[in-house]
C-alpha cells in the first residue's frame, strides 16, 4: 500500500462535474490499494470573486481580514469534494489548514510554512480515512488564519507529503506536464519525462507557470519527489527529482519566456562604495522584486546600473528612486524602457558542455533579433528582447538546441 498526496487546482474543481471527476479519480487511486490525501484549491474564479467583493467594500481591505475571507474558498472545496467521495461510498474527512497542523509566519496574505504537526492527519489515516485538505492556508503561532499567497496549494501539498512521508506527490492541474517550452508558443515543444529540482527552479523563476519556485525549493529541501500531470486524463506527467548523472547528457532542458518586463537604467553614478546599496535599498523598501542586474563603469569613473522588473512595478520604482537620485549625484539620471521580455535557456548540462551561449546568440542573430541585457547562472542563460519578438526568439532557440527531438 502506498501513501499518495494529490493536489488539485482551481480548474480541476471548477464545477460540480469536475468535483465529481476529482472524487472519481481519488476513488480509483484508493481502489488500487493506496491511501490518498488530496490538497485542493478554491473552485476556479472563487478567489477572484472574493477579492472583488472585498474591494467593493474597501479599496484597501485589511490583509488580516482578507486572509479570513480567502481561506473560505478552499474550505468550500474540501467540503464539496468530501461530499462527492461520500456519494461514491468512500469514507472521507475534510481538513482545514489549522487542523492539518500547518503553522506559518510572515505577513498576512504572504505566509510561509514554518512547522507542521501531522498528528491529526495520521490519526485519521490510521482509521483508513481518505483526507481532503484545504490548500493555501495555515495558522500563525498566535492562532490567526493565514494564507500562503500565490502557489500556496502546491506548497501545502509538498509540505504535507514531506510531513506524512508520502510515497508519491502528484500535482494535478490543467496541464499534463512540463514541456521544453510553452506549447502555445512552440508547437513542437516536447513533454519532459523528468526534470531536476534545480532546472525546475530556474524555469519557474524564468516565467514557467507550471509551479511556483518556492514549492520546488521546499521539495528540494525535504527530498519530495513529485509529478506534474493532468487531472483530466491518465497520461504520465513529468517527475521532478534530484539530478542524476544521465541528466548532464542533455545540454538544454527547456526554454522559458517571461513577458511584461521593464528595464530601469540609472547613469551618472559616482564610482564610490555604497552607491549600489542606496539604489537597491530604496527598491527593497518599496518591496520591488528585481530580476536581472547589470553594472558597469565608464572611463570617467561614473557607473551605470540597469535592472529589470515586472512592468507593473515600473511606476513604483520610479517613485522610490526619485529622492535617491539627488543623493547620488547632480549628474545622475534615470531611463526606463517597457515592452521587453525575458528569454531563458535552462539545463544542468551547461556545466559540462561549452558553446551554449554561442548557439543561443547565433540563433537569435540569424533571426534578426537584438539582445538587450544578458545574465547567467551555472545552469541558465537569460537575455532580454523586445516583447514583440519573444515568440520568434523562443522558437529560434528551441530549434537551435533540437529540443523537439528525444535526447539520444
PDB file of C-alpha atoms in Angstrom, residues 92-393:
ATOM      1  CA  UNK A  92     -13.569  10.872   3.635  1.00  0.00           C
ATOM      2  CA  UNK A  93     -12.823  13.735   6.013  1.00  0.00           C
ATOM      3  CA  UNK A  94     -12.285  17.392   5.123  1.00  0.00           C
ATOM      4  CA  UNK A  95      -9.468  19.168   6.982  1.00  0.00           C
ATOM      5  CA  UNK A  96      -8.631  22.868   7.183  1.00  0.00           C
ATOM      6  CA  UNK A  97      -5.071  24.186   7.268  1.00  0.00           C
ATOM      7  CA  UNK A  98      -5.327  24.658  11.020  1.00  0.00           C
ATOM      8  CA  UNK A  99      -6.496  21.054  11.527  1.00  0.00           C
ATOM      9  CA  UNK A 100      -3.669  19.839   9.280  1.00  0.00           C
ATOM     10  CA  UNK A 101      -1.206  21.384  11.725  1.00  0.00           C
ATOM     11  CA  UNK A 102       0.272  23.931   9.303  1.00  0.00           C
ATOM     12  CA  UNK A 103       1.927  26.717  11.318  1.00  0.00           C
ATOM     13  CA  UNK A 104       3.007  29.814   9.406  1.00  0.00           C
ATOM     14  CA  UNK A 105       4.896  33.071   9.794  1.00  0.00           C
ATOM     15  CA  UNK A 106       5.296  36.281   7.808  1.00  0.00           C
ATOM     16  CA  UNK A 107       2.890  38.965   6.662  1.00  0.00           C
ATOM     17  CA  UNK A 108      -0.797  38.318   6.174  1.00  0.00           C
ATOM     18  CA  UNK A 109      -1.645  37.101   2.630  1.00  0.00           C
ATOM     19  CA  UNK A 110       2.050  36.157   2.141  1.00  0.00           C
ATOM     20  CA  UNK A 111       2.585  33.447   4.743  1.00  0.00           C
ATOM     21  CA  UNK A 112       5.486  30.985   4.934  1.00  0.00           C
ATOM     22  CA  UNK A 113       5.207  27.479   6.347  1.00  0.00           C
ATOM     23  CA  UNK A 114       7.389  27.198   9.446  1.00  0.00           C
ATOM     24  CA  UNK A 115       6.374  23.892  11.070  1.00  0.00           C
ATOM     25  CA  UNK A 116       3.866  21.092  10.627  1.00  0.00           C
ATOM     26  CA  UNK A 117       2.197  18.774  13.103  1.00  0.00           C
ATOM     27  CA  UNK A 118       0.668  15.934  11.064  1.00  0.00           C
ATOM     28  CA  UNK A 119      -0.658  14.012  14.089  1.00  0.00           C
ATOM     29  CA  UNK A 120      -4.346  14.725  13.356  1.00  0.00           C
ATOM     30  CA  UNK A 121      -3.933  13.579   9.740  1.00  0.00           C
ATOM     31  CA  UNK A 122      -2.012  10.485  10.819  1.00  0.00           C
ATOM     32  CA  UNK A 123      -4.786   9.552  13.262  1.00  0.00           C
ATOM     33  CA  UNK A 124      -7.415   9.763  10.514  1.00  0.00           C
ATOM     34  CA  UNK A 125      -5.214   7.823   8.083  1.00  0.00           C
ATOM     35  CA  UNK A 126      -4.828   5.103  10.727  1.00  0.00           C
ATOM     36  CA  UNK A 127      -8.658   4.902  10.694  1.00  0.00           C
ATOM     37  CA  UNK A 128      -8.422   4.306   6.913  1.00  0.00           C
ATOM     38  CA  UNK A 129      -9.991   7.661   6.042  1.00  0.00           C
ATOM     39  CA  UNK A 130      -9.356   9.463   2.742  1.00  0.00           C
ATOM     40  CA  UNK A 131      -8.380  13.052   3.554  1.00  0.00           C
ATOM     41  CA  UNK A 132      -9.257  16.253   1.714  1.00  0.00           C
ATOM     42  CA  UNK A 133      -7.092  19.150   2.934  1.00  0.00           C
ATOM     43  CA  UNK A 134      -7.546  22.862   2.263  1.00  0.00           C
ATOM     44  CA  UNK A 135      -4.564  24.238   0.389  1.00  0.00           C
ATOM     45  CA  UNK A 136      -3.218  27.800   0.587  1.00  0.00           C
ATOM     46  CA  UNK A 137      -3.728  28.248   4.333  1.00  0.00           C
ATOM     47  CA  UNK A 138      -2.432  27.669   7.848  1.00  0.00           C
ATOM     48  CA  UNK A 139      -2.399  29.461  11.198  1.00  0.00           C
ATOM     49  CA  UNK A 140       0.116  31.722  12.879  1.00  0.00           C
ATOM     50  CA  UNK A 141       1.733  30.943  16.234  1.00  0.00           C
ATOM     51  CA  UNK A 142      -0.988  33.178  17.742  1.00  0.00           C
ATOM     52  CA  UNK A 143      -3.745  31.136  16.098  1.00  0.00           C
ATOM     53  CA  UNK A 144      -4.760  33.601  13.348  1.00  0.00           C
ATOM     54  CA  UNK A 145      -5.864  32.371   9.927  1.00  0.00           C
ATOM     55  CA  UNK A 146      -3.033  32.923   7.449  1.00  0.00           C
ATOM     56  CA  UNK A 147      -2.906  32.379   3.676  1.00  0.00           C
ATOM     57  CA  UNK A 148       0.221  31.444   1.730  1.00  0.00           C
ATOM     58  CA  UNK A 149      -0.010  33.622  -1.369  1.00  0.00           C
ATOM     59  CA  UNK A 150       0.385  32.554  -4.991  1.00  0.00           C
ATOM     60  CA  UNK A 151       1.109  28.858  -5.428  1.00  0.00           C
ATOM     61  CA  UNK A 152       0.055  28.216  -1.840  1.00  0.00           C
ATOM     62  CA  UNK A 153      -1.832  24.990  -2.586  1.00  0.00           C
ATOM     63  CA  UNK A 154       1.196  23.479  -4.358  1.00  0.00           C
ATOM     64  CA  UNK A 155       3.287  24.404  -1.330  1.00  0.00           C
ATOM     65  CA  UNK A 156       0.715  22.833   1.001  1.00  0.00           C
ATOM     66  CA  UNK A 157       0.797  19.571  -0.952  1.00  0.00           C
ATOM     67  CA  UNK A 158       4.603  19.366  -0.942  1.00  0.00           C
ATOM     68  CA  UNK A 159       4.739  20.185   2.788  1.00  0.00           C
ATOM     69  CA  UNK A 160       2.117  17.573   3.646  1.00  0.00           C
ATOM     70  CA  UNK A 161       3.897  14.954   1.530  1.00  0.00           C
ATOM     71  CA  UNK A 162       7.102  15.673   3.459  1.00  0.00           C
ATOM     72  CA  UNK A 163       5.425  15.630   6.890  1.00  0.00           C
ATOM     73  CA  UNK A 164       3.484  12.362   6.458  1.00  0.00           C
ATOM     74  CA  UNK A 165       6.334  10.735   4.482  1.00  0.00           C
ATOM     75  CA  UNK A 166       4.174  10.092   1.426  1.00  0.00           C
ATOM     76  CA  UNK A 167       5.427   7.674  -1.201  1.00  0.00           C
ATOM     77  CA  UNK A 168       4.381   9.975  -4.038  1.00  0.00           C
ATOM     78  CA  UNK A 169       3.133  13.531  -4.505  1.00  0.00           C
ATOM     79  CA  UNK A 170       1.128  14.332  -7.622  1.00  0.00           C
ATOM     80  CA  UNK A 171       0.476  17.927  -8.664  1.00  0.00           C
ATOM     81  CA  UNK A 172      -2.663  17.510 -10.792  1.00  0.00           C
ATOM     82  CA  UNK A 173      -3.526  20.536 -12.860  1.00  0.00           C
ATOM     83  CA  UNK A 174      -4.872  21.583 -16.256  1.00  0.00           C
ATOM     84  CA  UNK A 175      -1.529  20.873 -17.977  1.00  0.00           C
ATOM     85  CA  UNK A 176      -0.158  17.367 -18.370  1.00  0.00           C
ATOM     86  CA  UNK A 177       3.470  18.011 -17.510  1.00  0.00           C
ATOM     87  CA  UNK A 178       6.469  20.263 -18.011  1.00  0.00           C
ATOM     88  CA  UNK A 179       7.321  20.996 -21.635  1.00  0.00           C
ATOM     89  CA  UNK A 180      10.533  22.084 -23.340  1.00  0.00           C
ATOM     90  CA  UNK A 181       8.705  25.391 -23.929  1.00  0.00           C
ATOM     91  CA  UNK A 182       5.164  26.686 -23.709  1.00  0.00           C
ATOM     92  CA  UNK A 183       3.362  24.572 -26.361  1.00  0.00           C
ATOM     93  CA  UNK A 184       1.096  27.514 -27.137  1.00  0.00           C
ATOM     94  CA  UNK A 185       4.199  29.344 -28.385  1.00  0.00           C
ATOM     95  CA  UNK A 186       6.321  26.476 -29.716  1.00  0.00           C
ATOM     96  CA  UNK A 187       4.021  23.965 -31.422  1.00  0.00           C
ATOM     97  CA  UNK A 188       6.639  21.190 -31.473  1.00  0.00           C
ATOM     98  CA  UNK A 189       7.506  21.527 -27.779  1.00  0.00           C
ATOM     99  CA  UNK A 190       8.024  18.133 -26.131  1.00  0.00           C
ATOM    100  CA  UNK A 191       6.817  16.940 -22.739  1.00  0.00           C
ATOM    101  CA  UNK A 192       9.701  16.066 -20.430  1.00  0.00           C
ATOM    102  CA  UNK A 193       9.541  12.730 -18.591  1.00  0.00           C
ATOM    103  CA  UNK A 194      11.696  14.140 -15.791  1.00  0.00           C
ATOM    104  CA  UNK A 195      13.468  17.314 -14.724  1.00  0.00           C
ATOM    105  CA  UNK A 196      15.773  18.153 -11.810  1.00  0.00           C
ATOM    106  CA  UNK A 197      14.780  20.387  -8.925  1.00  0.00           C
ATOM    107  CA  UNK A 198      17.377  22.978  -9.963  1.00  0.00           C
ATOM    108  CA  UNK A 199      16.189  23.050 -13.577  1.00  0.00           C
ATOM    109  CA  UNK A 200      12.565  23.337 -12.448  1.00  0.00           C
ATOM    110  CA  UNK A 201      13.531  26.160 -10.080  1.00  0.00           C
ATOM    111  CA  UNK A 202      15.245  28.087 -12.870  1.00  0.00           C
ATOM    112  CA  UNK A 203      12.317  27.572 -15.245  1.00  0.00           C
ATOM    113  CA  UNK A 204       9.804  28.614 -12.564  1.00  0.00           C
ATOM    114  CA  UNK A 205      11.761  31.793 -11.816  1.00  0.00           C
ATOM    115  CA  UNK A 206      12.113  32.499 -15.545  1.00  0.00           C
ATOM    116  CA  UNK A 207       8.437  32.561 -16.426  1.00  0.00           C
ATOM    117  CA  UNK A 208       7.229  28.943 -16.495  1.00  0.00           C
ATOM    118  CA  UNK A 209       3.765  28.995 -14.902  1.00  0.00           C
ATOM    119  CA  UNK A 210       3.608  25.281 -14.067  1.00  0.00           C
ATOM    120  CA  UNK A 211       4.915  25.625 -10.483  1.00  0.00           C
ATOM    121  CA  UNK A 212       5.828  28.454  -8.135  1.00  0.00           C
ATOM    122  CA  UNK A 213       9.536  28.407  -7.286  1.00  0.00           C
ATOM    123  CA  UNK A 214       9.055  28.256  -3.501  1.00  0.00           C
ATOM    124  CA  UNK A 215       7.142  24.958  -3.816  1.00  0.00           C
ATOM    125  CA  UNK A 216      10.066  23.487  -5.766  1.00  0.00           C
ATOM    126  CA  UNK A 217      12.516  24.863  -3.178  1.00  0.00           C
ATOM    127  CA  UNK A 218      10.554  23.153  -0.402  1.00  0.00           C
ATOM    128  CA  UNK A 219      10.509  19.865  -2.328  1.00  0.00           C
ATOM    129  CA  UNK A 220      14.264  20.051  -2.917  1.00  0.00           C
ATOM    130  CA  UNK A 221      14.949  20.852   0.733  1.00  0.00           C
ATOM    131  CA  UNK A 222      12.970  17.853   2.001  1.00  0.00           C
ATOM    132  CA  UNK A 223      13.631  15.479  -0.905  1.00  0.00           C
ATOM    133  CA  UNK A 224       9.988  15.235  -2.021  1.00  0.00           C
ATOM    134  CA  UNK A 225       9.798  13.693  -5.490  1.00  0.00           C
ATOM    135  CA  UNK A 226       6.669  14.956  -7.200  1.00  0.00           C
ATOM    136  CA  UNK A 227       4.954  14.535 -10.536  1.00  0.00           C
ATOM    137  CA  UNK A 228       3.196  17.257 -12.538  1.00  0.00           C
ATOM    138  CA  UNK A 229       0.332  15.726 -14.521  1.00  0.00           C
ATOM    139  CA  UNK A 230      -3.197  16.444 -15.774  1.00  0.00           C
ATOM    140  CA  UNK A 231      -6.278  15.920 -13.646  1.00  0.00           C
ATOM    141  CA  UNK A 232      -8.339  15.492 -16.821  1.00  0.00           C
ATOM    142  CA  UNK A 233      -6.613  12.388 -18.239  1.00  0.00           C
ATOM    143  CA  UNK A 234      -4.399   9.485 -17.144  1.00  0.00           C
ATOM    144  CA  UNK A 235      -1.344  10.362 -19.251  1.00  0.00           C
ATOM    145  CA  UNK A 236       2.016  10.158 -17.460  1.00  0.00           C
ATOM    146  CA  UNK A 237       3.360  13.548 -16.422  1.00  0.00           C
ATOM    147  CA  UNK A 238       6.783  14.973 -15.553  1.00  0.00           C
ATOM    148  CA  UNK A 239       8.660  13.842 -12.444  1.00  0.00           C
ATOM    149  CA  UNK A 240      10.666  16.479 -10.572  1.00  0.00           C
ATOM    150  CA  UNK A 241      13.528  14.953  -8.619  1.00  0.00           C
ATOM    151  CA  UNK A 242      17.152  15.245  -7.583  1.00  0.00           C
ATOM    152  CA  UNK A 243      19.536  15.340 -10.525  1.00  0.00           C
ATOM    153  CA  UNK A 244      21.375  12.194 -11.619  1.00  0.00           C
ATOM    154  CA  UNK A 245      24.441  11.782 -13.904  1.00  0.00           C
ATOM    155  CA  UNK A 246      22.463  10.986 -17.075  1.00  0.00           C
ATOM    156  CA  UNK A 247      20.756  14.377 -16.888  1.00  0.00           C
ATOM    157  CA  UNK A 248      24.002  16.121 -17.849  1.00  0.00           C
ATOM    158  CA  UNK A 249      23.848  14.471 -21.284  1.00  0.00           C
ATOM    159  CA  UNK A 250      21.028  16.892 -22.157  1.00  0.00           C
ATOM    160  CA  UNK A 251      22.620  20.315 -22.585  1.00  0.00           C
ATOM    161  CA  UNK A 252      19.393  22.366 -22.522  1.00  0.00           C
ATOM    162  CA  UNK A 253      16.288  21.028 -20.804  1.00  0.00           C
ATOM    163  CA  UNK A 254      13.882  23.804 -21.688  1.00  0.00           C
ATOM    164  CA  UNK A 255      13.185  27.364 -22.796  1.00  0.00           C
ATOM    165  CA  UNK A 256      11.151  29.774 -20.645  1.00  0.00           C
ATOM    166  CA  UNK A 257       9.703  33.131 -21.566  1.00  0.00           C
ATOM    167  CA  UNK A 258       8.536  35.934 -19.306  1.00  0.00           C
ATOM    168  CA  UNK A 259       6.571  38.807 -20.792  1.00  0.00           C
ATOM    169  CA  UNK A 260       5.691  42.250 -19.401  1.00  0.00           C
ATOM    170  CA  UNK A 261       9.174  43.125 -18.217  1.00  0.00           C
ATOM    171  CA  UNK A 262      10.634  46.621 -17.840  1.00  0.00           C
ATOM    172  CA  UNK A 263      14.189  47.909 -17.630  1.00  0.00           C
ATOM    173  CA  UNK A 264      15.417  50.768 -15.442  1.00  0.00           C
ATOM    174  CA  UNK A 265      18.852  52.296 -16.024  1.00  0.00           C
ATOM    175  CA  UNK A 266      20.499  54.807 -13.698  1.00  0.00           C
ATOM    176  CA  UNK A 267      23.578  56.525 -15.121  1.00  0.00           C
ATOM    177  CA  UNK A 268      25.986  59.207 -13.916  1.00  0.00           C
ATOM    178  CA  UNK A 269      26.572  57.493 -10.553  1.00  0.00           C
ATOM    179  CA  UNK A 270      29.900  58.211  -8.814  1.00  0.00           C
ATOM    180  CA  UNK A 271      32.005  55.074  -8.556  1.00  0.00           C
ATOM    181  CA  UNK A 272      32.064  55.163  -4.757  1.00  0.00           C
ATOM    182  CA  UNK A 273      31.321  52.444  -2.190  1.00  0.00           C
ATOM    183  CA  UNK A 274      27.707  52.315  -1.040  1.00  0.00           C
ATOM    184  CA  UNK A 275      26.074  53.731  -4.159  1.00  0.00           C
ATOM    185  CA  UNK A 276      24.574  50.390  -5.236  1.00  0.00           C
ATOM    186  CA  UNK A 277      23.333  49.798  -1.706  1.00  0.00           C
ATOM    187  CA  UNK A 278      21.379  53.061  -1.708  1.00  0.00           C
ATOM    188  CA  UNK A 279      19.719  52.265  -5.024  1.00  0.00           C
ATOM    189  CA  UNK A 280      18.833  48.670  -4.255  1.00  0.00           C
ATOM    190  CA  UNK A 281      17.856  49.543  -0.691  1.00  0.00           C
ATOM    191  CA  UNK A 282      15.276  52.046  -1.914  1.00  0.00           C
ATOM    192  CA  UNK A 283      13.784  49.436  -4.235  1.00  0.00           C
ATOM    193  CA  UNK A 284      13.777  46.821  -1.482  1.00  0.00           C
ATOM    194  CA  UNK A 285      11.978  49.218   0.876  1.00  0.00           C
ATOM    195  CA  UNK A 286       9.336  49.636  -1.839  1.00  0.00           C
ATOM    196  CA  UNK A 287       9.013  45.804  -1.992  1.00  0.00           C
ATOM    197  CA  UNK A 288      10.007  45.663  -5.674  1.00  0.00           C
ATOM    198  CA  UNK A 289      11.429  42.358  -6.848  1.00  0.00           C
ATOM    199  CA  UNK A 290      14.332  42.749  -9.253  1.00  0.00           C
ATOM    200  CA  UNK A 291      15.405  40.128 -11.731  1.00  0.00           C
ATOM    201  CA  UNK A 292      18.432  40.835 -13.940  1.00  0.00           C
ATOM    202  CA  UNK A 293      21.020  43.332 -12.623  1.00  0.00           C
ATOM    203  CA  UNK A 294      23.933  44.677 -14.692  1.00  0.00           C
ATOM    204  CA  UNK A 295      26.509  47.253 -13.574  1.00  0.00           C
ATOM    205  CA  UNK A 296      29.465  48.776 -15.401  1.00  0.00           C
ATOM    206  CA  UNK A 297      31.955  51.629 -15.027  1.00  0.00           C
ATOM    207  CA  UNK A 298      32.888  54.140 -17.727  1.00  0.00           C
ATOM    208  CA  UNK A 299      36.233  55.892 -18.249  1.00  0.00           C
ATOM    209  CA  UNK A 300      35.125  58.975 -16.274  1.00  0.00           C
ATOM    210  CA  UNK A 301      34.745  56.964 -13.032  1.00  0.00           C
ATOM    211  CA  UNK A 302      30.974  57.029 -13.359  1.00  0.00           C
ATOM    212  CA  UNK A 303      28.953  53.844 -13.129  1.00  0.00           C
ATOM    213  CA  UNK A 304      25.703  52.743 -14.666  1.00  0.00           C
ATOM    214  CA  UNK A 305      23.220  50.279 -13.175  1.00  0.00           C
ATOM    215  CA  UNK A 306      20.477  48.519 -15.139  1.00  0.00           C
ATOM    216  CA  UNK A 307      17.912  46.123 -13.746  1.00  0.00           C
ATOM    217  CA  UNK A 308      14.685  44.508 -14.832  1.00  0.00           C
ATOM    218  CA  UNK A 309      11.371  44.034 -13.046  1.00  0.00           C
ATOM    219  CA  UNK A 310       7.747  43.350 -13.869  1.00  0.00           C
ATOM    220  CA  UNK A 311       6.307  46.278 -15.815  1.00  0.00           C
ATOM    221  CA  UNK A 312       3.561  46.679 -13.177  1.00  0.00           C
ATOM    222  CA  UNK A 313       6.282  47.819 -10.750  1.00  0.00           C
ATOM    223  CA  UNK A 314       7.799  50.435 -13.046  1.00  0.00           C
ATOM    224  CA  UNK A 315       5.872  53.436 -11.701  1.00  0.00           C
ATOM    225  CA  UNK A 316       6.510  52.392  -8.111  1.00  0.00           C
ATOM    226  CA  UNK A 317      10.228  52.006  -8.878  1.00  0.00           C
ATOM    227  CA  UNK A 318      10.461  55.488 -10.382  1.00  0.00           C
ATOM    228  CA  UNK A 319       8.762  56.972  -7.328  1.00  0.00           C
ATOM    229  CA  UNK A 320      11.111  55.101  -4.978  1.00  0.00           C
ATOM    230  CA  UNK A 321      14.243  56.144  -6.881  1.00  0.00           C
ATOM    231  CA  UNK A 322      13.387  59.827  -7.389  1.00  0.00           C
ATOM    232  CA  UNK A 323      14.529  61.001  -3.916  1.00  0.00           C
ATOM    233  CA  UNK A 324      17.650  58.813  -4.142  1.00  0.00           C
ATOM    234  CA  UNK A 325      18.924  60.348  -7.392  1.00  0.00           C
ATOM    235  CA  UNK A 326      19.613  63.717  -5.780  1.00  0.00           C
ATOM    236  CA  UNK A 327      21.674  61.995  -3.079  1.00  0.00           C
ATOM    237  CA  UNK A 328      23.767  60.117  -5.623  1.00  0.00           C
ATOM    238  CA  UNK A 329      24.916  62.982  -7.860  1.00  0.00           C
ATOM    239  CA  UNK A 330      23.634  66.027  -9.698  1.00  0.00           C
ATOM    240  CA  UNK A 331      24.501  64.128 -12.900  1.00  0.00           C
ATOM    241  CA  UNK A 332      22.536  61.023 -12.012  1.00  0.00           C
ATOM    242  CA  UNK A 333      19.593  60.341 -14.288  1.00  0.00           C
ATOM    243  CA  UNK A 334      17.098  57.556 -14.759  1.00  0.00           C
ATOM    244  CA  UNK A 335      15.893  55.978 -18.003  1.00  0.00           C
ATOM    245  CA  UNK A 336      13.116  53.419 -18.310  1.00  0.00           C
ATOM    246  CA  UNK A 337      12.007  51.033 -21.012  1.00  0.00           C
ATOM    247  CA  UNK A 338       8.856  48.919 -21.051  1.00  0.00           C
ATOM    248  CA  UNK A 339       7.757  46.416 -23.683  1.00  0.00           C
ATOM    249  CA  UNK A 340      10.561  43.929 -23.164  1.00  0.00           C
ATOM    250  CA  UNK A 341      10.543  40.221 -22.355  1.00  0.00           C
ATOM    251  CA  UNK A 342      12.994  37.684 -20.985  1.00  0.00           C
ATOM    252  CA  UNK A 343      14.077  34.502 -22.738  1.00  0.00           C
ATOM    253  CA  UNK A 344      15.883  31.826 -20.689  1.00  0.00           C
ATOM    254  CA  UNK A 345      17.614  28.596 -21.710  1.00  0.00           C
ATOM    255  CA  UNK A 346      17.910  26.160 -18.792  1.00  0.00           C
ATOM    256  CA  UNK A 347      19.828  22.908 -18.364  1.00  0.00           C
ATOM    257  CA  UNK A 348      22.247  21.326 -15.923  1.00  0.00           C
ATOM    258  CA  UNK A 349      24.181  20.036 -18.955  1.00  0.00           C
ATOM    259  CA  UNK A 350      25.635  23.550 -19.309  1.00  0.00           C
ATOM    260  CA  UNK A 351      28.049  22.653 -16.525  1.00  0.00           C
ATOM    261  CA  UNK A 352      29.848  20.156 -18.746  1.00  0.00           C
ATOM    262  CA  UNK A 353      29.231  21.489 -22.275  1.00  0.00           C
ATOM    263  CA  UNK A 354      30.681  24.595 -23.920  1.00  0.00           C
ATOM    264  CA  UNK A 355      29.240  26.769 -26.662  1.00  0.00           C
ATOM    265  CA  UNK A 356      25.738  27.114 -25.240  1.00  0.00           C
ATOM    266  CA  UNK A 357      25.724  30.925 -25.308  1.00  0.00           C
ATOM    267  CA  UNK A 358      27.233  30.956 -28.808  1.00  0.00           C
ATOM    268  CA  UNK A 359      24.468  28.672 -30.121  1.00  0.00           C
ATOM    269  CA  UNK A 360      21.750  30.752 -28.463  1.00  0.00           C
ATOM    270  CA  UNK A 361      23.088  34.122 -29.642  1.00  0.00           C
ATOM    271  CA  UNK A 362      23.679  32.890 -33.199  1.00  0.00           C
ATOM    272  CA  UNK A 363      20.102  31.599 -33.419  1.00  0.00           C
ATOM    273  CA  UNK A 364      18.770  34.994 -32.332  1.00  0.00           C
ATOM    274  CA  UNK A 365      21.140  36.867 -34.625  1.00  0.00           C
ATOM    275  CA  UNK A 366      20.115  34.757 -37.621  1.00  0.00           C
ATOM    276  CA  UNK A 367      16.510  35.783 -36.940  1.00  0.00           C
ATOM    277  CA  UNK A 368      17.491  39.471 -36.709  1.00  0.00           C
ATOM    278  CA  UNK A 369      16.511  39.643 -33.017  1.00  0.00           C
ATOM    279  CA  UNK A 370      18.554  42.094 -30.979  1.00  0.00           C
ATOM    280  CA  UNK A 371      19.637  41.196 -27.440  1.00  0.00           C
ATOM    281  CA  UNK A 372      19.434  43.692 -24.584  1.00  0.00           C
ATOM    282  CA  UNK A 373      20.658  42.538 -21.179  1.00  0.00           C
ATOM    283  CA  UNK A 374      22.331  39.189 -20.500  1.00  0.00           C
ATOM    284  CA  UNK A 375      22.556  37.252 -17.245  1.00  0.00           C
ATOM    285  CA  UNK A 376      23.871  33.791 -16.491  1.00  0.00           C
ATOM    286  CA  UNK A 377      23.925  31.217 -13.730  1.00  0.00           C
ATOM    287  CA  UNK A 378      25.543  27.818 -13.598  1.00  0.00           C
ATOM    288  CA  UNK A 379      22.591  26.265 -15.439  1.00  0.00           C
ATOM    289  CA  UNK A 380      20.820  29.190 -17.134  1.00  0.00           C
ATOM    290  CA  UNK A 381      21.439  31.867 -19.755  1.00  0.00           C
ATOM    291  CA  UNK A 382      18.829  34.643 -19.913  1.00  0.00           C
ATOM    292  CA  UNK A 383      18.515  37.594 -22.295  1.00  0.00           C
ATOM    293  CA  UNK A 384      16.044  40.397 -22.804  1.00  0.00           C
ATOM    294  CA  UNK A 385      14.494  41.090 -26.201  1.00  0.00           C
ATOM    295  CA  UNK A 386      11.701  43.339 -27.423  1.00  0.00           C
ATOM    296  CA  UNK A 387       8.435  41.745 -26.344  1.00  0.00           C
ATOM    297  CA  UNK A 388       7.099  41.726 -29.905  1.00  0.00           C
ATOM    298  CA  UNK A 389       9.909  39.308 -30.822  1.00  0.00           C
ATOM    299  CA  UNK A 390       9.724  36.956 -27.831  1.00  0.00           C
ATOM    300  CA  UNK A 391       7.764  34.167 -29.530  1.00  0.00           C
ATOM    301  CA  UNK A 392      10.042  34.160 -32.596  1.00  0.00           C
ATOM    302  CA  UNK A 393      13.023  34.178 -30.231  1.00  0.00           C
TER     303      UNK A 393
END
